[in-house]
Short mmCIF file of C-alpha atoms in Angstrom, two decimals:
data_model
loop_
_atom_site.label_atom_id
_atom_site.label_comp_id
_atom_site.label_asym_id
_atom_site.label_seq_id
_atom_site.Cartn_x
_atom_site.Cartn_y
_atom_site.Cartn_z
CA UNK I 15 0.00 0.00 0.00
CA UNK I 16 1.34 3.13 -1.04
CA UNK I 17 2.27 6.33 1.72
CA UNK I 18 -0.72 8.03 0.25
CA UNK I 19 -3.28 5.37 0.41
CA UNK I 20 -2.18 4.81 4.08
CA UNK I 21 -2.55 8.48 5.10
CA UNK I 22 -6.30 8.16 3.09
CA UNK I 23 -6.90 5.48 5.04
CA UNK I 24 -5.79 6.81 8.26
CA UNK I 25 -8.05 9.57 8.25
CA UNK I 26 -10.83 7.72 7.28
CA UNK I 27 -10.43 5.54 10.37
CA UNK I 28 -9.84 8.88 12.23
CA UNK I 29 -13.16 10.67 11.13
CA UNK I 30 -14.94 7.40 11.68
CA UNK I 31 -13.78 7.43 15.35
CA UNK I 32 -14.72 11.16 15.78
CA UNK I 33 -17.95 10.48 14.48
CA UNK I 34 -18.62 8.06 17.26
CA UNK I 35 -17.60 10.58 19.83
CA UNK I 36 -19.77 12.87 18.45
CA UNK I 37 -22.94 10.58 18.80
CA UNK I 38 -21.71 8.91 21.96
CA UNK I 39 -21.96 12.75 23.52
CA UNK I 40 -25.06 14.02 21.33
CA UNK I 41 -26.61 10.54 22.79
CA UNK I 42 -25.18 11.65 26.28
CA UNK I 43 -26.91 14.63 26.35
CA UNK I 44 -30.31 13.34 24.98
CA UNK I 45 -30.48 10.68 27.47
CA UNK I 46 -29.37 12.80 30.60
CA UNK I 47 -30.50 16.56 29.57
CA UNK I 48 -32.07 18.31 32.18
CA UNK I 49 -32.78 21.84 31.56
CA UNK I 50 -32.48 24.56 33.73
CA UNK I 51 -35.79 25.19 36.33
CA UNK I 52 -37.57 28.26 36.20
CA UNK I 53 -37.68 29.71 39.82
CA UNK I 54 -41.42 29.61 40.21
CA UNK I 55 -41.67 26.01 39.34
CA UNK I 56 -39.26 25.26 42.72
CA UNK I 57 -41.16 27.82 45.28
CA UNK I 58 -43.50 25.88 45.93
CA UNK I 59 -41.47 22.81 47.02
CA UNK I 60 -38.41 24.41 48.63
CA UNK I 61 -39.70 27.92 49.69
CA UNK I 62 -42.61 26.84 51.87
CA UNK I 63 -43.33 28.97 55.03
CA UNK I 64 -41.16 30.08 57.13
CA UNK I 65 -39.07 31.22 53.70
CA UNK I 66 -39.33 34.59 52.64
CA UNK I 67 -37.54 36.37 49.37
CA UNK I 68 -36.01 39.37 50.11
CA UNK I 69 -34.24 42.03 47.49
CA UNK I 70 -30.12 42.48 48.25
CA UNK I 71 -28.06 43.63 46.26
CA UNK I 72 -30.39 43.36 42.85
CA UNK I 73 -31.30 39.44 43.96
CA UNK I 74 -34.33 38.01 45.46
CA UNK I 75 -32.50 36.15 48.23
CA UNK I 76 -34.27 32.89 49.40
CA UNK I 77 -33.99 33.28 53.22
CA UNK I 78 -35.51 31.56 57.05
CA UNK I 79 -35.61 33.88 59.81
CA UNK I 80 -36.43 32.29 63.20
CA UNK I 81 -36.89 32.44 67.00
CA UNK I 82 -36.67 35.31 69.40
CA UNK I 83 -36.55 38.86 67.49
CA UNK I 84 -35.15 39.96 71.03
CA UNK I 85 -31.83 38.52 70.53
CA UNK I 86 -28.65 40.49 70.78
CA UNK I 87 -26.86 38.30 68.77
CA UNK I 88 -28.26 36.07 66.32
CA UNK I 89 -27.05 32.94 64.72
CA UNK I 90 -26.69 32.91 60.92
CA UNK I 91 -25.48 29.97 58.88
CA UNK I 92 -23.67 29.83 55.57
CA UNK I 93 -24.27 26.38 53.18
CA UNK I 94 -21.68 25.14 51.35
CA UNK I 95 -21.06 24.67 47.41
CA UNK I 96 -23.96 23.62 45.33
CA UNK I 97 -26.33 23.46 48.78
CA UNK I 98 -29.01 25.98 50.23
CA UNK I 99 -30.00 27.05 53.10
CA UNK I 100 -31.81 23.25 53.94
CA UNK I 101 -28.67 21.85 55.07
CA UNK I 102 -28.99 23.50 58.21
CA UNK I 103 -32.81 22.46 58.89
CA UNK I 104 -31.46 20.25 61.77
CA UNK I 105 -29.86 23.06 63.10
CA UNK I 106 -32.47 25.52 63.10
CA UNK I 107 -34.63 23.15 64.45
CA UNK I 108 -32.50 22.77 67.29
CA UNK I 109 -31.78 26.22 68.49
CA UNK I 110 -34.61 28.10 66.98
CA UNK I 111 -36.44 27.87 70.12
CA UNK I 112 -34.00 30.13 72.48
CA UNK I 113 -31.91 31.81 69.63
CA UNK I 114 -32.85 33.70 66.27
CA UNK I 115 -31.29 31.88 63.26
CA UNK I 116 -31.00 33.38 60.01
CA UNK I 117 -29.95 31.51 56.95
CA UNK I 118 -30.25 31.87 53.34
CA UNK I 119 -29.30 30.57 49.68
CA UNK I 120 -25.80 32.39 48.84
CA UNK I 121 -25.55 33.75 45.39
CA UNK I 122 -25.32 31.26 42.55
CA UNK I 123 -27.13 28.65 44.60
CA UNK I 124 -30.19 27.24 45.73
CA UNK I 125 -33.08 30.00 44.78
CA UNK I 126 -31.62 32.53 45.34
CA UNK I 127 -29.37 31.99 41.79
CA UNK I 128 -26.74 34.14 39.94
CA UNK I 129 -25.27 37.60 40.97
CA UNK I 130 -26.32 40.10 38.98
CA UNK I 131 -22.92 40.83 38.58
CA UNK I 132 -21.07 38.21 38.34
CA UNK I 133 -18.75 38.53 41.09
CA UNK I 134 -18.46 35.60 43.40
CA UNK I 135 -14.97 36.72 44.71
CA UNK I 136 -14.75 36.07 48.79
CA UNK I 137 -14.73 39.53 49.53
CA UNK I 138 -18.02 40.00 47.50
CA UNK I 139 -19.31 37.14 49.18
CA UNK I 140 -18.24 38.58 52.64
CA UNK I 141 -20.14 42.15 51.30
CA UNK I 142 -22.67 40.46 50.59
CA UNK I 143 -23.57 39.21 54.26
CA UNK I 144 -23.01 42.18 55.73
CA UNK I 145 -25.46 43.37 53.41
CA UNK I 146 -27.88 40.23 54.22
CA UNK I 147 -27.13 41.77 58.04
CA UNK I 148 -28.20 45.21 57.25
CA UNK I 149 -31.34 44.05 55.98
CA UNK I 150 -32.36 42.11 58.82
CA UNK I 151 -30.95 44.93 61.01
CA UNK I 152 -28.96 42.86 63.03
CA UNK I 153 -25.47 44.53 63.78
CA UNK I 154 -23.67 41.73 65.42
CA UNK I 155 -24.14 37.77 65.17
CA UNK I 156 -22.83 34.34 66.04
CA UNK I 157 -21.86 33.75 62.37
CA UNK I 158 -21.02 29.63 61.01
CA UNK I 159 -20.63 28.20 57.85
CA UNK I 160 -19.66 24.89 56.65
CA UNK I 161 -17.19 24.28 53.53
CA UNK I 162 -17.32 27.96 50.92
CA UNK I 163 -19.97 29.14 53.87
CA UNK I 164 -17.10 29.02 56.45
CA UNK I 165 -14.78 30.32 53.90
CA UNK I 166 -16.98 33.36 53.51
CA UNK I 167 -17.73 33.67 57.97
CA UNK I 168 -13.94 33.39 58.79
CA UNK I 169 -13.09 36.14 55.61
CA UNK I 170 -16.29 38.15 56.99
CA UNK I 171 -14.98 38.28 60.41
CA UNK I 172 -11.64 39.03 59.17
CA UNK I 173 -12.94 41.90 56.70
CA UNK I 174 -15.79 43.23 58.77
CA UNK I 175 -14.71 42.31 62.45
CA UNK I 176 -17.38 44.44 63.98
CA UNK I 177 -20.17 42.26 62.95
CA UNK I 178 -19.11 39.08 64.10
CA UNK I 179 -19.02 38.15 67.80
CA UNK I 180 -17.81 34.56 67.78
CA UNK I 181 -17.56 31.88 64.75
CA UNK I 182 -18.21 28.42 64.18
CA UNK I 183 -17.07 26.86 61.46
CA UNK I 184 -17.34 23.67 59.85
CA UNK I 185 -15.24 21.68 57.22
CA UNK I 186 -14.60 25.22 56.43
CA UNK I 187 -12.52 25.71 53.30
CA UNK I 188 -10.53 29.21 52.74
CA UNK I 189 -6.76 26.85 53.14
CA UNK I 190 -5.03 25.82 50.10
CA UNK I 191 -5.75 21.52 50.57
CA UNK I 192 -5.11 18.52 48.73
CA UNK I 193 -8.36 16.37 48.31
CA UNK I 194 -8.22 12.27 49.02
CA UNK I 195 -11.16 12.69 46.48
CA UNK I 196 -13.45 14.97 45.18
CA UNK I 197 -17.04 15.24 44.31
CA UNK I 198 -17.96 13.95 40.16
CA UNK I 199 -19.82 17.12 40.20
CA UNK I 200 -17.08 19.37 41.57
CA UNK I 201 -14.43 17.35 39.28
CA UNK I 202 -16.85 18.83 36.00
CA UNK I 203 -17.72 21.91 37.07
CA UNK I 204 -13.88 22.93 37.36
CA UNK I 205 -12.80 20.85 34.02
CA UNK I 206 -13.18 23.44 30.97
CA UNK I 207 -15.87 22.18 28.03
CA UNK I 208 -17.16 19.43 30.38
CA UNK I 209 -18.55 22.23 32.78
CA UNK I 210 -20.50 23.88 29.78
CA UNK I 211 -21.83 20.37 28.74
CA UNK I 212 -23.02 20.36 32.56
CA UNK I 213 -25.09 23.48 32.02
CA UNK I 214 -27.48 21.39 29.72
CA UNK I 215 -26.84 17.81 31.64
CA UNK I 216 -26.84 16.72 34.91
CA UNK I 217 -27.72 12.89 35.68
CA UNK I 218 -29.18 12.06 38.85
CA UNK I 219 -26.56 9.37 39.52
CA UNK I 220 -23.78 12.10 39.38
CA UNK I 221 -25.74 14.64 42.05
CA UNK I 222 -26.48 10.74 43.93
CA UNK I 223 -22.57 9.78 43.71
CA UNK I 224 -21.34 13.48 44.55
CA UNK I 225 -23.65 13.43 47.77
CA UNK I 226 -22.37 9.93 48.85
CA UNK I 227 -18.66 11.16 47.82
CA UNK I 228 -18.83 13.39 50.81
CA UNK I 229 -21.09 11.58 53.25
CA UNK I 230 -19.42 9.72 56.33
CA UNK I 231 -21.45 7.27 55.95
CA UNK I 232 -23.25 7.05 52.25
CA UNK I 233 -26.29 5.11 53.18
CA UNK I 234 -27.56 8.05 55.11
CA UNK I 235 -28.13 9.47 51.20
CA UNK I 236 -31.87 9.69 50.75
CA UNK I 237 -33.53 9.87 47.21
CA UNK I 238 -35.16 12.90 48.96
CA UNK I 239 -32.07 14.49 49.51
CA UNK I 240 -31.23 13.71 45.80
CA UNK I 241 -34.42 15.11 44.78
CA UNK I 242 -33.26 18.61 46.71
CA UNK I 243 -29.89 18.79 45.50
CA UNK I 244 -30.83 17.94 41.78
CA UNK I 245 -33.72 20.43 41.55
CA UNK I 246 -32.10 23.42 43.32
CA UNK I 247 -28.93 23.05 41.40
CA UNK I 248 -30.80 23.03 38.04
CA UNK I 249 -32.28 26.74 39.19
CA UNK I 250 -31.79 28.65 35.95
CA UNK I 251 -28.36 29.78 36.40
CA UNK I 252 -26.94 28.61 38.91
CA UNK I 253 -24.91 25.50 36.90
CA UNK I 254 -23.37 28.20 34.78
CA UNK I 255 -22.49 30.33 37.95
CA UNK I 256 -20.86 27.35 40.13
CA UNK I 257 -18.37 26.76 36.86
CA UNK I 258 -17.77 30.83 37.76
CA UNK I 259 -17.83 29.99 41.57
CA UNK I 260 -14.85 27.75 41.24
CA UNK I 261 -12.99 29.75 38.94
CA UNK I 262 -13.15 32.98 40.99
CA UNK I 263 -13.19 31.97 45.04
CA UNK I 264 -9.58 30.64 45.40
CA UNK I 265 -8.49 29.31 48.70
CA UNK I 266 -5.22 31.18 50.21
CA UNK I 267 -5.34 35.11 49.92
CA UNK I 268 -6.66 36.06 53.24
CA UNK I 269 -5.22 33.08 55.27
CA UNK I 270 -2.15 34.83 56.41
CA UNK I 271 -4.93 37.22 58.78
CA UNK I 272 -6.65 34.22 60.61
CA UNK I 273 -4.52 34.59 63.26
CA UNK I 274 -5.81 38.33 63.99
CA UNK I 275 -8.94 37.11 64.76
CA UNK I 276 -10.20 37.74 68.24
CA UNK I 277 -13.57 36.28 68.10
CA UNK I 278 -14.13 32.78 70.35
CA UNK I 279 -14.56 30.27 67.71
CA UNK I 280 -15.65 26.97 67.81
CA UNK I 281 -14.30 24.46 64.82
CA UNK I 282 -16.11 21.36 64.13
CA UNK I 283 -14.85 19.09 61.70
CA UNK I 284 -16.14 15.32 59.69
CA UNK I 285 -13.41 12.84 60.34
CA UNK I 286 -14.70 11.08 57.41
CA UNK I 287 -14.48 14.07 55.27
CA UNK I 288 -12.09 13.18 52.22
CA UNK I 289 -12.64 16.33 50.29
CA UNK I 290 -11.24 18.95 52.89
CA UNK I 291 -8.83 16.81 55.06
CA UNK I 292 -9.24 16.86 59.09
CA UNK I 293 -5.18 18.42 58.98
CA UNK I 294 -6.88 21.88 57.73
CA UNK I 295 -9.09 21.81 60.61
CA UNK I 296 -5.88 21.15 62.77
CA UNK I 297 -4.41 24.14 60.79
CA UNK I 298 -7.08 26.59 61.69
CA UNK I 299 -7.16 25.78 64.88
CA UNK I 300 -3.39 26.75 65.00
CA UNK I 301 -4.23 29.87 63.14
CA UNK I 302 -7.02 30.99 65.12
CA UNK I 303 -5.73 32.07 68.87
CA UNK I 304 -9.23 31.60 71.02
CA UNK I 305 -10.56 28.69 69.01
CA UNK I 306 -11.56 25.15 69.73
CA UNK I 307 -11.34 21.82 67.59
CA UNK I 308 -13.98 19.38 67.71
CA UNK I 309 -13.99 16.01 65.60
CA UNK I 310 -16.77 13.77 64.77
CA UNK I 311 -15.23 10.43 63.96
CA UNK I 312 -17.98 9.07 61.38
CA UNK I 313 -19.12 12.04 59.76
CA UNK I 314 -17.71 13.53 56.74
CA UNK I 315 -17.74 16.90 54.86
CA UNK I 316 -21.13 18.16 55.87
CA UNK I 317 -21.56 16.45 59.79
CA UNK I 318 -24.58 19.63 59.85
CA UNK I 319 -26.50 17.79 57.79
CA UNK I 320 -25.50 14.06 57.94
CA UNK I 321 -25.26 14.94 61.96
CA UNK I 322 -27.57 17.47 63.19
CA UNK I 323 -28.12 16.12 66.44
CA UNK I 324 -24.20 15.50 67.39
CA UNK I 325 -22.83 18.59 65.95
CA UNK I 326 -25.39 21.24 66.80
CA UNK I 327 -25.01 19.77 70.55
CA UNK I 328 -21.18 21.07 70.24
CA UNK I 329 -22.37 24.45 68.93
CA UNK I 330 -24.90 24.70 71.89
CA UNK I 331 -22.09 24.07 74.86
CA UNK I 332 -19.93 26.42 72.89
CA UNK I 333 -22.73 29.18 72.99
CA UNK I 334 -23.13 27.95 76.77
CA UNK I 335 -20.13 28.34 77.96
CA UNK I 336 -19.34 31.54 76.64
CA UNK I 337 -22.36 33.53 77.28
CA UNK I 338 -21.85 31.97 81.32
CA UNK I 339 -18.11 33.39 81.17
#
């Protein structure tokens, strides 16, 4: 066979195996599509009373406000990456009774959705709590996040140390960390071309395997909980501002100031977590100068939520203690 006959041939075979990509992704994204969800069509289900929607900053911010008005010092609690103000339910439920706790749907998640903007840079995100503070006029608060929501508390008291009395955070992120393993979901949203495929699919099994990637213990994974992380993620936007999320909000630049934090803070950590390794926990602990570490053996990236009962226990003999001192 002559050279040119070869190369003919070559690119035949070639073009015949691009061909299959092509229909092995065009079938992909017929079989999997899920288009994005109008807000108005998710209200109903995840926006039931006591939620409220509440203009800030040009968004309609999905957020819970309960227990005593007459508290000096609220709690308010920052979700994580891809989750909403529902991961703290156990929480809430716990302390609503003798505290006020506000929490609500950061931008580009749960209903709340995109900034306007497009700024998801930790100091926006710290702006825009102060902002979610001012609205609620509440000057000073208990404030705890878990994962980019204790990212955004520790930077908040760091940037805006006036409104935060003490912290409490949890798996927080905000260190630069190497992952045992990371979330499907994360791993696309932060791979370029596969996170714009991801803004027209988004298979159930991924959102399923991303949930058990960072449970302690994976059974606890309810096809409710699927149903909530699935339909709020596919709010129209928000897939196409978590691939901005990631891009933006990079771990490191305000580390160097944790320890000039003077707040008492309480730091609670999954010792299952493989996404955000118990040594960063250790590591703010060092950081921090009037801070506590707490470790729950068999949880894992979000003990809140897989462990409400355990971890909000912690949080209450924290607030315990120091409002007896």
């Amino acid at each position: 066979m002559c050279e040119a006959s070869r190369v003919k041939r070559a690119r035949r075979v070639l073009l015949g195996v691009l061909g299959l990509i092509v229909l092995a992704v065009v079938a992909f994204v017929l079989v999997y599509r899920v288009p994005d969800r109008p807000v108005a069509s998710l209200r109903e289900r995840w926006a039931g009373p006591p939620s409220e929607l509440v203009p800030v900053q040009g968004m309609n911010v999905h957020l819970r406000d309960e227990g005593p008005r007459d508290d000096p010092t609220p709690i308010v609690l920052l979700h994580g990456t891809s989750a909403s103000l529902h991961t703290w339910e156990g929480w809430a439920q716990a302390l609503k009774a003798q505290r006020r706790v506000i929490r609500f749907d950061l931008p580009a998640f749960g209903l709340t959705g995109p900034a306007p903007d497009g700024d998801y840079s930790i100091e926006r995100y710290a702006a825009f709590v102060v902002a979610m503070l001012d609205e609620r006029e509440v000057r000073r608060v208990v404030l705890a996040g878990n994962s980019l929501g204790g990212y955004i508390a520790w930077a908040t008291a760091v940037l805006h140390p006036d409104r935060v009395e003490r912290l409490v955070l949890v798996d927080a992120s905000g260190y630069p960390f190497e992952s045992e393993s990371v979330p499907v979901a994360f791993r696309i949203a932060t791979t370029p071309g596969l996170n714009r495929l991801m803004a027209e699919v988004l298979p159930r099994w991924v959102v399923r395997g991303s949930l058990e990637n960072v449970y302690g213990d994976p059974t606890r994974v309810t096809p409710e909980l699927v149903d909530r992380y699935l339909e709020l993620n596919t709010r129209e936007g928000n897939r196409a501002a978590l691939a901005e999320r990631f891009r933006q909000t990079r771990p490191g630049p305000l580390a160097d100031r944790l320890p000039d934090l003077t707040q008492p803070t309480l730091i609670l950590w999954g010792g299952k977590d493989r996404l955000i390794p118990f040594s960063v926990g250790e590591r703010f602990h060092t950081a921090i100068p009037n801070s506590e570490l707490v470790r729950f053996d068999d949880l894992g990236h979000v003990p809140q939520e897989e462990g409400p009962a355990e971890t909000v226990a912690a949080v209450e003999r924290f607030l315990a203690a120091r409002d007896g001192a």
